[in-house]
Tab-separated table of C-alpha atoms in Angstrom:
chain	number	residue	atom	x	y	z
A	1	MET	CA	92.672	113.347	148.779
A	2	ASN	CA	93.032	110.415	146.389
A	3	ILE	CA	90.366	110.517	143.673
A	4	GLN	CA	89.666	107.483	141.509
A	5	TRP	CA	86.504	107.118	139.458
A	6	PHE	CA	85.831	105.089	136.343
A	7	PRO	CA	82.206	103.969	135.888
A	8	GLY	CA	81.906	100.861	133.730
A	9	HIS	CA	79.877	102.541	130.997
A	10	MET	CA	82.821	104.802	130.150
A	11	ALA	CA	84.911	101.939	128.777
A	12	LYS	CA	81.983	101.152	126.506
A	13	THR	CA	81.867	104.775	125.387
A	14	ARG	CA	85.485	104.694	124.267
A	15	ARG	CA	84.634	101.782	121.994
A	16	LEU	CA	81.580	103.662	120.753
A	17	VAL	CA	83.673	106.675	119.767
A	18	SER	CA	86.261	104.535	118.002
A	19	GLU	CA	83.701	102.434	116.138
A	20	ASN	CA	81.692	105.395	114.842
A	21	LEU	CA	84.593	107.660	113.945
A	22	LYS	CA	84.536	106.542	110.307
A	23	LEU	CA	81.128	108.256	109.971
A	24	ILE	CA	82.446	111.588	111.241
A	25	ASP	CA	83.832	114.620	109.374
A	26	VAL	CA	84.660	116.864	112.342
A	27	VAL	CA	85.003	116.135	116.070
A	28	ILE	CA	83.779	118.764	118.528
A	29	GLU	CA	85.813	118.414	121.706
A	30	LEU	CA	83.975	120.073	124.569
A	31	LEU	CA	86.091	121.351	127.458
A	32	ASP	CA	85.397	123.336	130.619
A	33	ALA	CA	86.740	126.858	130.043
A	34	ARG	CA	87.783	127.090	133.711
A	35	ILE	CA	90.002	123.987	133.496
A	36	PRO	CA	90.901	123.337	129.826
A	37	VAL	CA	93.670	120.860	130.640
A	38	SER	CA	92.011	118.984	133.502
A	39	SER	CA	88.754	118.631	131.544
A	40	LYS	CA	90.517	117.161	128.526
A	41	ASN	CA	90.485	113.390	128.238
A	42	PRO	CA	94.110	112.517	127.334
A	43	GLU	CA	92.867	109.563	125.269
A	44	ILE	CA	90.926	111.778	122.860
A	45	ASP	CA	93.913	112.585	120.647
A	46	GLU	CA	94.525	108.894	120.044
A	47	LEU	CA	90.842	108.059	119.718
A	48	ILE	CA	90.009	110.596	117.016
A	49	LYS	CA	93.084	109.603	114.982
A	50	GLY	CA	93.800	112.888	113.268
A	51	LYS	CA	90.218	113.802	112.391
A	52	PRO	CA	89.567	117.552	112.002
A	53	ARG	CA	88.703	118.968	115.401
A	54	LEU	CA	87.007	122.025	116.841
A	55	ILE	CA	87.748	122.711	120.502
A	56	ALA	CA	84.742	124.313	122.192
A	57	LEU	CA	85.404	125.690	125.663
A	58	ASN	CA	82.072	125.668	127.443
A	59	LYS	CA	80.931	127.490	130.592
A	60	SER	CA	82.984	130.464	129.464
A	61	ASP	CA	80.672	132.738	131.466
A	62	LEU	CA	82.108	131.178	134.638
A	63	ALA	CA	85.738	131.614	133.572
A	64	ASP	CA	88.068	134.588	133.986
A	65	GLN	CA	87.798	136.389	130.638
A	66	ALA	CA	91.395	137.600	130.718
A	67	VAL	CA	92.632	134.035	131.198
A	68	SER	CA	90.270	132.780	128.477
A	69	SER	CA	91.855	135.263	126.049
A	70	GLU	CA	95.258	133.803	126.912
A	71	TRP	CA	93.946	130.302	126.224
A	72	SER	CA	92.470	131.340	122.890
A	73	LYS	CA	95.858	132.679	121.789
A	74	TRP	CA	97.615	129.557	123.085
A	75	TYR	CA	95.330	127.219	121.146
A	76	GLY	CA	95.702	129.315	118.011
A	77	LEU	CA	99.487	129.300	118.227
A	78	ASN	CA	99.428	125.520	118.616
A	79	GLY	CA	97.237	125.011	115.569
A	80	TYR	CA	93.906	124.288	117.258
A	81	THR	CA	90.662	125.801	116.023
A	82	ASN	CA	88.911	126.931	119.200
A	83	ILE	CA	85.919	128.873	120.393
A	84	PHE	CA	84.624	129.883	123.804
A	85	ILE	CA	80.920	129.273	124.309
A	86	ASP	CA	78.154	129.500	126.882
A	87	SER	CA	75.625	126.750	126.208
A	88	VAL	CA	73.131	128.105	128.722
A	89	LYS	CA	72.859	131.573	127.183
A	90	GLY	CA	73.812	130.473	123.676
A	91	ARG	CA	76.864	132.693	123.341
A	92	GLY	CA	79.170	131.516	120.545
A	93	ILE	CA	76.857	128.791	119.223
A	94	ASN	CA	76.174	130.411	115.836
A	95	GLU	CA	79.872	131.160	115.433
A	96	LEU	CA	80.629	127.514	116.227
A	97	LYS	CA	78.374	126.415	113.374
A	98	SER	CA	80.243	128.780	111.051
A	99	ARG	CA	83.575	127.369	112.226
A	100	LEU	CA	82.403	123.851	111.369
A	101	ARG	CA	81.595	124.961	107.834
A	102	GLU	CA	84.983	126.680	107.541
A	103	ILE	CA	86.787	123.518	108.601
A	104	MET	CA	84.938	121.520	105.937
A	105	ARG	CA	84.962	124.182	103.203
A	106	GLU	CA	87.730	122.638	101.097
A	107	LYS	CA	86.235	119.155	101.234
A	108	ILE	CA	82.789	120.476	100.311
A	109	GLU	CA	84.261	122.332	97.331
A	110	ARG	CA	86.047	119.191	96.156
A	111	GLU	CA	82.776	117.267	96.347
A	112	LYS	CA	81.018	119.944	94.298
A	113	GLN	CA	83.732	119.886	91.645
A	114	LYS	CA	83.206	116.145	91.286
A	115	GLY	CA	79.497	116.735	90.795
A	116	ARG	CA	78.530	115.100	94.048
A	117	ILE	CA	75.537	116.336	95.972
A	118	SER	CA	76.721	117.836	99.206
A	119	ARG	CA	75.557	116.066	102.337
A	120	PRO	CA	75.372	117.484	105.849
A	121	ILE	CA	78.614	117.824	107.789
A	122	ARG	CA	78.716	114.961	110.264
A	123	THR	CA	80.092	115.840	113.662
A	124	MET	CA	80.676	114.036	116.936
A	125	VAL	CA	80.736	115.793	120.291
A	126	VAL	CA	82.967	114.316	122.971
A	127	GLY	CA	83.746	115.472	126.476
A	128	ILE	CA	84.031	114.395	130.069
A	129	PRO	CA	80.926	114.186	132.293
A	130	ASN	CA	79.333	117.415	133.492
A	131	VAL	CA	81.212	119.588	131.017
A	132	GLY	CA	77.825	120.679	129.689
A	133	LYS	CA	77.400	118.389	126.686
A	134	SER	CA	73.659	117.905	126.952
A	135	SER	CA	73.022	121.633	127.383
A	136	PHE	CA	75.327	122.292	124.427
A	137	ILE	CA	73.456	119.807	122.226
A	138	ASN	CA	70.093	121.229	123.236
A	139	ARG	CA	71.288	124.725	122.426
A	140	ILE	CA	72.926	123.948	119.093
A	141	ALA	CA	69.908	121.910	117.992
A	142	GLY	CA	67.520	124.626	119.121
A	143	LYS	CA	65.367	122.209	121.052
A	144	ALA	CA	65.572	119.862	124.044
A	145	SER	CA	66.864	116.874	122.094
A	146	ALA	CA	69.126	115.428	124.805
A	147	ALA	CA	68.581	114.723	128.480
A	148	THR	CA	70.227	117.305	130.715
A	149	GLY	CA	71.156	117.294	134.379
A	150	ASP	CA	73.475	118.963	136.846
A	151	ARG	CA	75.085	115.701	137.869
A	152	PRO	CA	77.809	113.909	135.889
A	153	GLY	CA	76.938	110.864	133.860
A	154	VAL	CA	73.331	111.748	132.978
A	155	THR	CA	73.680	111.012	129.267
A	156	ARG	CA	73.851	107.418	128.031
A	157	GLY	CA	73.679	105.625	124.685
A	158	LYS	CA	74.065	107.051	121.180
A	159	GLN	CA	71.890	109.273	119.020
A	160	TRP	CA	72.094	111.292	115.778
A	161	ILE	CA	70.759	114.822	115.987
A	162	ARG	CA	69.920	116.961	112.939
A	163	ILE	CA	71.171	120.471	113.704
A	164	ASN	CA	70.110	121.982	110.372
A	165	GLU	CA	70.320	121.169	106.657
A	166	GLN	CA	74.102	121.485	106.793
A	167	ILE	CA	75.082	119.805	110.073
A	168	GLU	CA	74.326	116.497	111.778
A	169	LEU	CA	75.696	115.582	115.198
A	170	LEU	CA	76.387	112.204	116.765
A	171	ASP	CA	76.117	112.416	120.518
A	172	THR	CA	78.176	110.163	122.794
A	173	PRO	CA	78.192	109.936	126.590
A	174	GLY	CA	80.901	111.767	128.475
A	175	ILE	CA	84.124	109.829	128.884
A	176	LEU	CA	86.674	110.063	131.651
A	177	TRP	CA	89.982	108.301	132.021
A	178	PRO	CA	90.428	105.611	134.696
A	179	LYS	CA	93.316	107.110	136.654
A	180	PHE	CA	94.239	110.632	137.658
A	181	GLU	CA	98.025	110.546	137.679
A	182	ASP	CA	98.122	114.231	138.570
A	183	LYS	CA	96.387	115.011	141.872
A	184	ARG	CA	95.764	118.590	140.759
A	185	VAL	CA	93.739	117.342	137.777
A	186	GLY	CA	91.550	115.228	140.026
A	187	MET	CA	90.986	118.137	142.379
A	188	ASN	CA	90.071	120.522	139.543
A	189	LEU	CA	87.525	118.026	138.239
A	190	ALA	CA	86.075	117.600	141.713
A	191	PHE	CA	85.927	121.368	142.302
A	192	THR	CA	83.879	121.891	139.137
A	193	GLY	CA	81.560	118.931	139.751
A	194	ALA	CA	82.835	116.585	137.031
A	195	ILE	CA	83.213	113.927	139.734
A	196	LYS	CA	80.252	112.959	141.867
A	197	ASP	CA	80.250	114.548	145.315
A	198	ASP	CA	78.912	111.379	146.908
A	199	ILE	CA	82.254	109.608	146.452
A	200	ILE	CA	84.299	112.511	147.822
A	201	ASP	CA	84.949	114.032	151.233
A	202	THR	CA	83.252	117.354	150.440
A	203	ILE	CA	84.571	119.030	153.589
A	204	GLU	CA	88.138	118.341	152.534
A	205	LEU	CA	87.261	119.350	148.975
A	206	ALA	CA	85.727	122.689	150.003
A	207	ALA	CA	88.681	123.430	152.284
A	208	SER	CA	91.109	122.729	149.435
A	209	LEU	CA	89.097	124.978	147.116
A	210	LEU	CA	89.163	127.874	149.576
A	211	GLU	CA	92.896	127.419	150.036
A	212	ARG	CA	93.392	127.556	146.244
A	213	LEU	CA	91.159	130.595	145.825
A	214	ALA	CA	92.975	132.394	148.623
A	215	GLN	CA	96.119	132.054	146.510
A	216	VAL	CA	94.774	132.946	143.058
A	217	TYR	CA	91.577	134.973	143.630
A	218	PRO	CA	91.857	136.412	147.154
A	219	GLU	CA	89.699	139.464	146.412
A	220	ASN	CA	86.850	137.288	145.185
A	221	LEU	CA	87.007	135.290	148.392
A	222	LYS	CA	87.088	138.390	150.553
A	223	GLY	CA	84.189	139.911	148.691
A	224	ARG	CA	81.924	136.854	148.787
A	225	PHE	CA	82.599	135.493	152.271
A	226	LYS	CA	84.079	138.545	154.022
A	227	LEU	CA	87.148	136.510	154.942
A	228	GLU	CA	90.049	138.494	156.343
A	229	PRO	CA	92.845	137.989	156.886
A	230	LEU	CA	93.579	135.193	154.409
A	231	GLU	CA	97.322	135.036	154.925
A	232	ASP	CA	98.771	131.911	156.536
A	233	LYS	CA	95.342	130.303	156.906
A	234	THR	CA	94.789	126.631	156.141
A	235	GLY	CA	91.840	125.587	154.028
A	236	LEU	CA	90.024	124.222	157.068
A	237	GLU	CA	90.543	127.483	158.940
A	238	LEU	CA	89.126	129.401	155.979
A	239	LEU	CA	86.169	127.028	155.875
A	240	GLU	CA	85.549	127.594	159.574
A	241	MET	CA	85.701	131.368	159.061
A	242	ALA	CA	83.241	131.121	156.163
A	243	GLY	CA	80.942	128.953	158.262
A	244	ARG	CA	80.806	131.557	161.028
A	245	ARG	CA	80.205	134.346	158.503
A	246	ARG	CA	77.283	132.427	156.973
A	247	GLY	CA	75.801	131.340	160.294
A	248	CYS	CA	76.437	127.638	159.779
A	249	ILE	CA	76.433	126.948	163.499
A	250	ILE	CA	75.131	123.901	165.351
A	251	SER	CA	74.560	123.297	169.062
A	252	GLY	CA	77.468	124.229	171.270
A	253	GLY	CA	78.624	126.905	168.839
A	254	GLN	CA	80.322	124.374	166.572
A	255	ILE	CA	80.616	124.888	162.823
A	256	ASP	CA	78.352	122.806	160.594
A	257	PHE	CA	81.167	121.909	158.207
A	258	SER	CA	78.951	119.810	155.945
A	259	ARG	CA	76.584	122.713	155.381
A	260	ILE	CA	79.213	125.380	154.724
A	261	SER	CA	81.103	122.972	152.442
A	262	ALA	CA	77.991	122.475	150.333
A	263	ILE	CA	77.520	126.258	150.176
A	264	VAL	CA	81.123	126.916	149.102
A	265	LEU	CA	81.066	124.283	146.356
A	266	ASP	CA	77.631	125.337	145.124
A	267	GLU	CA	78.558	129.011	144.954
A	268	PHE	CA	81.828	128.316	143.175
A	269	ARG	CA	80.184	126.073	140.587
A	270	GLY	CA	77.415	128.602	140.029
A	271	GLY	CA	79.824	131.487	139.496
A	272	ARG	CA	78.687	133.387	142.564
A	273	ILE	CA	82.247	133.712	143.882
A	274	GLY	CA	83.106	135.375	140.571
A	275	SER	CA	84.525	134.482	137.171
A	276	ILE	CA	87.380	132.131	137.984
A	277	SER	CA	89.869	130.092	135.956
A	278	LEU	CA	91.882	127.429	137.760
A	279	GLU	CA	94.378	126.833	134.936
A	280	THR	CA	96.400	129.229	132.790
A	281	PRO	CA	98.605	128.635	129.736
A	282	GLY	CA	101.589	129.947	131.681
A	283	GLU	CA	101.202	127.296	134.368
A	284	ILE	CA	100.840	124.550	131.782
A	285	ILE	CA	103.949	125.651	129.914
A	286	LYS	CA	105.870	125.828	133.190
A	287	GLN	CA	104.773	122.311	134.138
A	288	GLY	CA	105.615	120.993	130.693
A	289	ILE	CA	102.148	119.626	129.989
């Protein structure tokens, strides 16, 4: 499956980030905790030009906690301030605010020593579509201050949001790079819904997801869809098995592949197949990323 997607408004967003960076003290880079590498825009490092950064790994409730612990250690060892959060339930949001103040502590002290009145810390949140930015902003602001949706690309434009007396946040739309040079990255983004389903063959996507899960989380797959045996089965065969288990049958006893594909993708994205991480630090180190 060859995935290419670069809506025109995303080029505009890159310019927006670059142009407004001079107003920012700290950049909050929002990633998907299940796919920290695939959900990272590789242009961000160049765009933020060395600004202090806090990496917030969202949707941590959907990720494998053991793998998330490995990622936290990996980021720490590589000098990145990071925190795992759940924007829906609010887990980690207060700690994130504290981390922002820690990052800016020295600068704030210098300002005080010069007799300057401290102003709010100005932050910018950046992330790819459907990584949960709008839900994150609503949660951190304590009110529904940004439009939310379960489809990528809902947010547009630019707005300042007052978090509290100490923090202000500049929202920007999600940005995604124009070409997926690594097929695995494109697939991970499609699995998690960062790429619109209406431009993808969802049957092929669901089959690929089942094939991946059979390799890395076989017990989850067996438990949710009662699929056995998994060994030596192609993704399409697994999808057919799941379809029969769920009663996705049409006339003539044929499998309704569109229906079971929608079910598989929906249940994965909603965490009903279990807490799953599709990338680990060990794999990234091995691949040299």
